[in-house]
Coordinates of C-alpha atoms and ligand atoms in Angstrom, one line a residue:
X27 CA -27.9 46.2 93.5
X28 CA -30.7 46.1 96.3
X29 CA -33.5 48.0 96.4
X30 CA -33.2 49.8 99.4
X31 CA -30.3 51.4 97.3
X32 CA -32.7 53.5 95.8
X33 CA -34.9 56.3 96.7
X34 CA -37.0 58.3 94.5
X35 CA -34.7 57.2 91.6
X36 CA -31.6 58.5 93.5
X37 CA -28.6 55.9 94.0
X38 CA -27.4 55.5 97.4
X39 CA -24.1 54.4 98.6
X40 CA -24.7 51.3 101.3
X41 CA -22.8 52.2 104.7
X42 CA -19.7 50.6 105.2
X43 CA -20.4 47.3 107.4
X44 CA -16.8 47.0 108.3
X45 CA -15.1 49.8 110.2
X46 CA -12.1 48.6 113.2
X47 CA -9.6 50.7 113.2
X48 CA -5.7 49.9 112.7
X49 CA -3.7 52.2 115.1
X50 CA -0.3 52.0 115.4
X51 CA 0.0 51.9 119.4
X52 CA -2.1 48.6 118.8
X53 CA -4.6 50.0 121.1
X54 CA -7.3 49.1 118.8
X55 CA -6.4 45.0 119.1
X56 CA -5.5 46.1 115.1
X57 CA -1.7 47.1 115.5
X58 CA -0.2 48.4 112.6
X59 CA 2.4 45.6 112.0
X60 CA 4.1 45.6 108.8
X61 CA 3.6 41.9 107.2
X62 CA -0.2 41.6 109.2
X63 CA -2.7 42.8 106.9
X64 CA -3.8 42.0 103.2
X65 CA -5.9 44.7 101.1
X66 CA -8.4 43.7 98.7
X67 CA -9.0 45.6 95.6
X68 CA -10.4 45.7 91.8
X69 CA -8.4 47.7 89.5
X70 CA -11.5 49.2 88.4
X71 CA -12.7 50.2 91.8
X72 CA -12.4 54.3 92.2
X73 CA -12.1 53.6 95.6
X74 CA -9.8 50.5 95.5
X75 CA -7.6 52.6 93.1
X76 CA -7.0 55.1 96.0
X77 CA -5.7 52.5 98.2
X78 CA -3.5 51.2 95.4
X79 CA -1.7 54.7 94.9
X80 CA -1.6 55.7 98.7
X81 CA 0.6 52.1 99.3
X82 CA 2.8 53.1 96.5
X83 CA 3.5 56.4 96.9
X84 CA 4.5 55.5 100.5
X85 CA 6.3 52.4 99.8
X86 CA 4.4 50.3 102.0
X87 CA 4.4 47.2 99.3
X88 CA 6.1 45.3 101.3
X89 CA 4.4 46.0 104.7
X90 CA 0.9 45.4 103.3
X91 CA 0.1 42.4 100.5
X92 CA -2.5 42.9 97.8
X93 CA -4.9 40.2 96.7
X94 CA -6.7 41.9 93.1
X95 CA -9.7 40.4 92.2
X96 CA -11.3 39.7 88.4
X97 CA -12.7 42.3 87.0
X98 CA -15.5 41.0 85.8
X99 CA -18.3 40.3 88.4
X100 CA -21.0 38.0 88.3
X101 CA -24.2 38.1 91.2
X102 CA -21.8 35.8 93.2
X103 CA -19.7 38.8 94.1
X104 CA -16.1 40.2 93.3
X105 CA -14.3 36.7 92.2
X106 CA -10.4 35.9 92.3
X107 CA -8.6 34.8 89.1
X108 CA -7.1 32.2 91.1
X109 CA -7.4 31.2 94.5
X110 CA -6.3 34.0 96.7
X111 CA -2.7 32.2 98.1
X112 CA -2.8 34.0 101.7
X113 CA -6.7 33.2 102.5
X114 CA -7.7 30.4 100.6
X115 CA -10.5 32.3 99.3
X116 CA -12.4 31.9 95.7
X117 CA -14.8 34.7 96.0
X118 CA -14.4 37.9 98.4
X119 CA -18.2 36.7 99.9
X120 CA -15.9 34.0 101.8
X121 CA -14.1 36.8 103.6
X122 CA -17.3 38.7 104.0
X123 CA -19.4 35.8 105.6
X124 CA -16.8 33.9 107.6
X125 CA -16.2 37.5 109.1
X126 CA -19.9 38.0 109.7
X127 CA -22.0 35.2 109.2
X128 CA -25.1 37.5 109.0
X129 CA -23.8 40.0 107.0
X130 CA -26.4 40.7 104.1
X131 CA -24.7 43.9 101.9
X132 CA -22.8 44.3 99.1
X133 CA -18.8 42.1 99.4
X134 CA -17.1 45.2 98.0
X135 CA -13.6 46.1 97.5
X136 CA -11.6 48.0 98.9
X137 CA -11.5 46.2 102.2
X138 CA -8.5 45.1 104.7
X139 CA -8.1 41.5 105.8
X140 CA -6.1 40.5 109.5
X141 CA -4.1 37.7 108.7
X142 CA -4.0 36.8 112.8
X143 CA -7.2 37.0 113.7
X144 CA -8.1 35.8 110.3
X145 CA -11.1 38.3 109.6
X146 CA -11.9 41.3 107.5
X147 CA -10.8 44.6 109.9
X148 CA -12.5 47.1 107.4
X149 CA -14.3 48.4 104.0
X150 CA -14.5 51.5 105.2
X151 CA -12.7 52.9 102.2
X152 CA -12.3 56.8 102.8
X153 CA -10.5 55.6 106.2
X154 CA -8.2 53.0 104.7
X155 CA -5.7 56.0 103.0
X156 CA -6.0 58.3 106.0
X157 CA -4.8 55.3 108.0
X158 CA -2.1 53.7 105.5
X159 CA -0.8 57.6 106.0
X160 CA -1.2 58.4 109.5
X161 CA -1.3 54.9 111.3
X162 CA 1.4 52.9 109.4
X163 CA 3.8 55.8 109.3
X164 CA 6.8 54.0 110.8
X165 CA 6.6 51.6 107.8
X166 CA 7.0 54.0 105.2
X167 CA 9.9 54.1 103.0
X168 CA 12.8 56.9 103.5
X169 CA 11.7 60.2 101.8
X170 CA 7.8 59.2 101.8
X171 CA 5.8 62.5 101.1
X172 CA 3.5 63.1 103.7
X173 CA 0.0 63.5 101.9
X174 CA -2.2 64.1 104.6
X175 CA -0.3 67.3 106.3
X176 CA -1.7 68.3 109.8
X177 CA -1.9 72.2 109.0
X178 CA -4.1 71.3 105.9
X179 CA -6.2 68.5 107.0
X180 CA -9.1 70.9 107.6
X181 CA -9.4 72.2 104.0
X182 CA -8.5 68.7 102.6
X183 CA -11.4 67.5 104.4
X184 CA -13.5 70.4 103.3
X185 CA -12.4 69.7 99.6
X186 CA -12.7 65.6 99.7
X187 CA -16.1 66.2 101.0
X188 CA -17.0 68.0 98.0
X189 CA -15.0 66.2 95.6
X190 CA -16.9 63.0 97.0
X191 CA -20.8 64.0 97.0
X192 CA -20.6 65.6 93.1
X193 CA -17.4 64.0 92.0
X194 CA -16.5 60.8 92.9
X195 CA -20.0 59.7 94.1
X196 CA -21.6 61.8 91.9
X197 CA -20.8 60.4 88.5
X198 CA -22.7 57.0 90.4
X199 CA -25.3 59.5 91.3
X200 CA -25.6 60.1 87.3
X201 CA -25.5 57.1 85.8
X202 CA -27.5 55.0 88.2
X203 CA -30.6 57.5 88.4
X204 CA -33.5 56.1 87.1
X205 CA -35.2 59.4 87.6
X206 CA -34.4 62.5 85.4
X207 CA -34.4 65.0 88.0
X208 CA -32.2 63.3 90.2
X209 CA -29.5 62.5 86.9
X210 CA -29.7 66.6 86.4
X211 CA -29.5 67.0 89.8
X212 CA -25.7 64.7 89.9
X213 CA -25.1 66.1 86.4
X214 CA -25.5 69.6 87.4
X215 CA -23.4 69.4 90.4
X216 CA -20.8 67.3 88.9
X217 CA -19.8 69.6 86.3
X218 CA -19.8 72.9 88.8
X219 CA -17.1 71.4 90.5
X220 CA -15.2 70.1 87.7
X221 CA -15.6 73.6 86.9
X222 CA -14.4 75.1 89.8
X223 CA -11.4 72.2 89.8
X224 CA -10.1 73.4 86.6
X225 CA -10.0 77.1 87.6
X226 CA -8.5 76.1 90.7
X227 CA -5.3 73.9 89.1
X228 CA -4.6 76.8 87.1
X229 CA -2.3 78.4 89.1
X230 CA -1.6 75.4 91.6
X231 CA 0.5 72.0 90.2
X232 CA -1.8 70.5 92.5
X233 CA -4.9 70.7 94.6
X234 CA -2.9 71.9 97.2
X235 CA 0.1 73.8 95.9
X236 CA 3.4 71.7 94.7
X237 CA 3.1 68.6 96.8
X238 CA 0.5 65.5 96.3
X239 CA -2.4 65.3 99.1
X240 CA -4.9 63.1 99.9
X241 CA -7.0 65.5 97.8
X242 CA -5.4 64.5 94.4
X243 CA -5.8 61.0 95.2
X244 CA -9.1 60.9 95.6
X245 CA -9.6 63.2 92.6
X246 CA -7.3 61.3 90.3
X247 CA -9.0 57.7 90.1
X248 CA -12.6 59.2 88.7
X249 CA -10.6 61.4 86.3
X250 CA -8.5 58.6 85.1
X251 CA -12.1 56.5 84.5
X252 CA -13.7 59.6 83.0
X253 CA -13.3 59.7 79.4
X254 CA -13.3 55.8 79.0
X255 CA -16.1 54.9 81.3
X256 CA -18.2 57.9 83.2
X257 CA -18.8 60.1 80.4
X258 CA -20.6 57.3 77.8
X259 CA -21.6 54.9 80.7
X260 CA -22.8 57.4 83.1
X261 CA -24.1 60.0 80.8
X262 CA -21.6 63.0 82.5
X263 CA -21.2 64.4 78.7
X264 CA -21.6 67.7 79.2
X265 CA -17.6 67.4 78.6
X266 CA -14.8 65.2 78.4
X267 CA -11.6 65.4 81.0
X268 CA -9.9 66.2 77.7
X269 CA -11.6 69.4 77.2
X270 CA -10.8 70.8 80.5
X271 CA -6.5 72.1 79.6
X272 CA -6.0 71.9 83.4
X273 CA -7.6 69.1 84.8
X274 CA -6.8 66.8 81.9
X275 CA -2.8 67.6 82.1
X276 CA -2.9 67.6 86.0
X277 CA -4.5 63.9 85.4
X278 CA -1.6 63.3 83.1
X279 CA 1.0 64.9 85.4
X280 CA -0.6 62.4 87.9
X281 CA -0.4 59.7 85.6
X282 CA 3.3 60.5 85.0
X283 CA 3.4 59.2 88.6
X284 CA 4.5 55.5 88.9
X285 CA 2.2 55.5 91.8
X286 CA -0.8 56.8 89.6
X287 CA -0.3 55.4 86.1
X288 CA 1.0 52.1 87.4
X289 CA -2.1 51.7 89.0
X290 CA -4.3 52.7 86.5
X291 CA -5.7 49.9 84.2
X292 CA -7.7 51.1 81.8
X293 CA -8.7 47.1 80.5
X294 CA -10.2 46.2 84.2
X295 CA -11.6 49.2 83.9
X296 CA -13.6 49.4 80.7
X297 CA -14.5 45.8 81.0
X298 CA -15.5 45.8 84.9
X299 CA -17.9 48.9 84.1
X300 CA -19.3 47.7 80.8
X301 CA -19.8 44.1 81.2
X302 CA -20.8 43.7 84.9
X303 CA -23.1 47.1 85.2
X304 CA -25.8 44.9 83.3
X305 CA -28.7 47.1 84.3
X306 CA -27.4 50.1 82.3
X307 CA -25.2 48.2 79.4
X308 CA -27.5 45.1 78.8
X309 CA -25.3 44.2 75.7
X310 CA -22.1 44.3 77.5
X311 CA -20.4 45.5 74.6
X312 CA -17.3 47.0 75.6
X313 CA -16.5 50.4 73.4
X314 CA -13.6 50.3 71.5
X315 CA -12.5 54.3 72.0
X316 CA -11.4 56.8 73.2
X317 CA -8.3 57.3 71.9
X318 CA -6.7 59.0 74.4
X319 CA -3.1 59.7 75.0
X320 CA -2.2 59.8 78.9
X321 CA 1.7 60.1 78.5
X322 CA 1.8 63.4 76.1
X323 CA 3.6 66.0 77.9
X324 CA 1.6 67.9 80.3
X325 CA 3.5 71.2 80.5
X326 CA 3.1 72.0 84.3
X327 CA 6.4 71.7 85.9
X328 CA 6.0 75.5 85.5
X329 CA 3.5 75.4 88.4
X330 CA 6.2 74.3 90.5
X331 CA 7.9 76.7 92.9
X332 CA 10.6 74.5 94.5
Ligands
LIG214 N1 -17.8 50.3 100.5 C1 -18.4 51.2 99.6 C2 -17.6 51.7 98.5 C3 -16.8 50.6 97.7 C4 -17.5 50.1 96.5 O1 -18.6 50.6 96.1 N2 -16.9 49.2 95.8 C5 -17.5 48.6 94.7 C6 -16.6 48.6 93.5 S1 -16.3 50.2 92.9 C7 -17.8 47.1 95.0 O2 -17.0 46.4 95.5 N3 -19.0 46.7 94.7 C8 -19.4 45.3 94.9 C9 -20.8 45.0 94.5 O3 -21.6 46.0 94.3 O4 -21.2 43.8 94.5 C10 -19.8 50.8 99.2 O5 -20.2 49.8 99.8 O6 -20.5 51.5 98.5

């Protein structure tokens, strides 16, 4: 982590370095080919994990490859287990550097590699999903639910945005302070809208009635990290997902999900955050708990009006 990354004790998120767009006219010079592109990720990446669930759910396996790194990470960078068979590459940097030789920030995951003009197309992660969905629509399989719906792409927005600065980002915010007003600061904010979330999903299957947005998967991967990683790791202990009755069985109605659970790794997960976070886990011990069971029954088909 660089310096720059921190002001007054307050983490901040480099800017994504990497942002062409795929479109699926092609008028870009990225089309949206099915076979063309190859996506990056760690397991244990929140924001990889997005990516993972989005190609799933809209059966776009085949259309898109997936190289998944180690999940352990050294100063080098994010390194494959094995050679990556479709670049060549040992360590993400490669992709990074022969892309940009000058580029000087963070090699992070997720990002999207062109196999034809044989360079990294983009790491800008919030637009990856929006464009698997939108973008790469005539590749998805029959029946693919459409999780970023026109009519409610407004109010998704408005809710990502939210979910993002105390949620997603904001459990980084906690745990990478090194000031105690600005760890309060992410704390506090963090669990208003977990708050909010679980009075929200009380009368909703979902974030936005009985079908799976955008919204829930960009909700889903920090939940799924919470209990194992965020709440020790990051100090967010004010709860645990498991004391929240609706957000903890929406995450395991989510979970439930091929898309979701078989995506979530809780192993890469625990060990990325544990081992390679040094600066806040300088033993690199790995906790043994929680003991947590994701596949009890979560009760909310009732929510469901269809
Ligand atoms: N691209 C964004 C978000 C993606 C991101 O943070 N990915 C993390 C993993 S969760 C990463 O790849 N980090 C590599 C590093 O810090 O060396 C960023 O640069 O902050």
């Amino acid at each position: 982590m660089t310096a720059q990354e921190f002001a007054r004790g307050r983490f901040v998120r480099q800017a994504n370095r990497f942002t062409d767009v795929i479109t699926a006219d092609g008028s870009s010079g990225y089309p949206a080919e099915s076979g063309r592109y190859r996506l990056f990720v760690s397991y244990a990446c929140p924001w990889a994990h997005r990516t993972l669930i989005v190609r799933r759910l809209l059966g776009l396996e085949d259309a898109i490859g997936v190289g998944v790194v180690d999940p352990i990470r050294d100063e080098r960078g994010w390194r494959f287990p094995d050679r990556d068979p479709v670049t060549g590459a040992v360590f993400l940097s490669e992709l990074y550097l022969s892309s940009d030789p000058s580029f000087e920030g963070r090699y992070t995951v997720p990002c999207v590699w062109d196999t034809v003009s044989g360079r990294l197309v983009t790491n800008d992660f919030p637009a990856i999903t929006t464009t698997l969905e939108t973008e790469f629509a005539a590749h998805h399989r029959a029946g693919a639910p459409d999780l970023y719906p026109v009519a409610l792409r407004p109010e998704i927005d408005e809710l990502n945005e939210l979910v993002y600065t105390t949620v997603n980002n904001g459990v980084y915010k906690a745990g990478f302070a090194t000031a105690q007003d600005a760890y309060e600061e992410a704390f506090d904010a963090l669990f208003a809208t977990l708050d909010l979330l679980e009075e929200r999903l009380a009368g909703r299957r979902y974030l936005f009635g009985d079908a799976i947005t955008e919204a829930d998967v960009r909700l889903y991967p920090t939940l799924a990290r919470f209990d194992a990683v965020y709440h020790a790791h990051f100090k967010c202990n004010l709860r645990r997902l498991a004391d929240y009755p609706n957000l903890w069985a929406y995450a395991r109605d989510l979970y439930s999900v091929p898309a979701f659970g078989e995506t979530t790794d809780f192993d890469h997960i625990k060990r990325h955050y544990y081992v390679t976070q040094t600066a806040i886990n300088p033993s690199q011990v790995v906790p043994k708990g929680p003991l947590v069971d994701w596949t009890a029954p979560h009760g909310r088909e009732r929510l469901s009006q269809g």
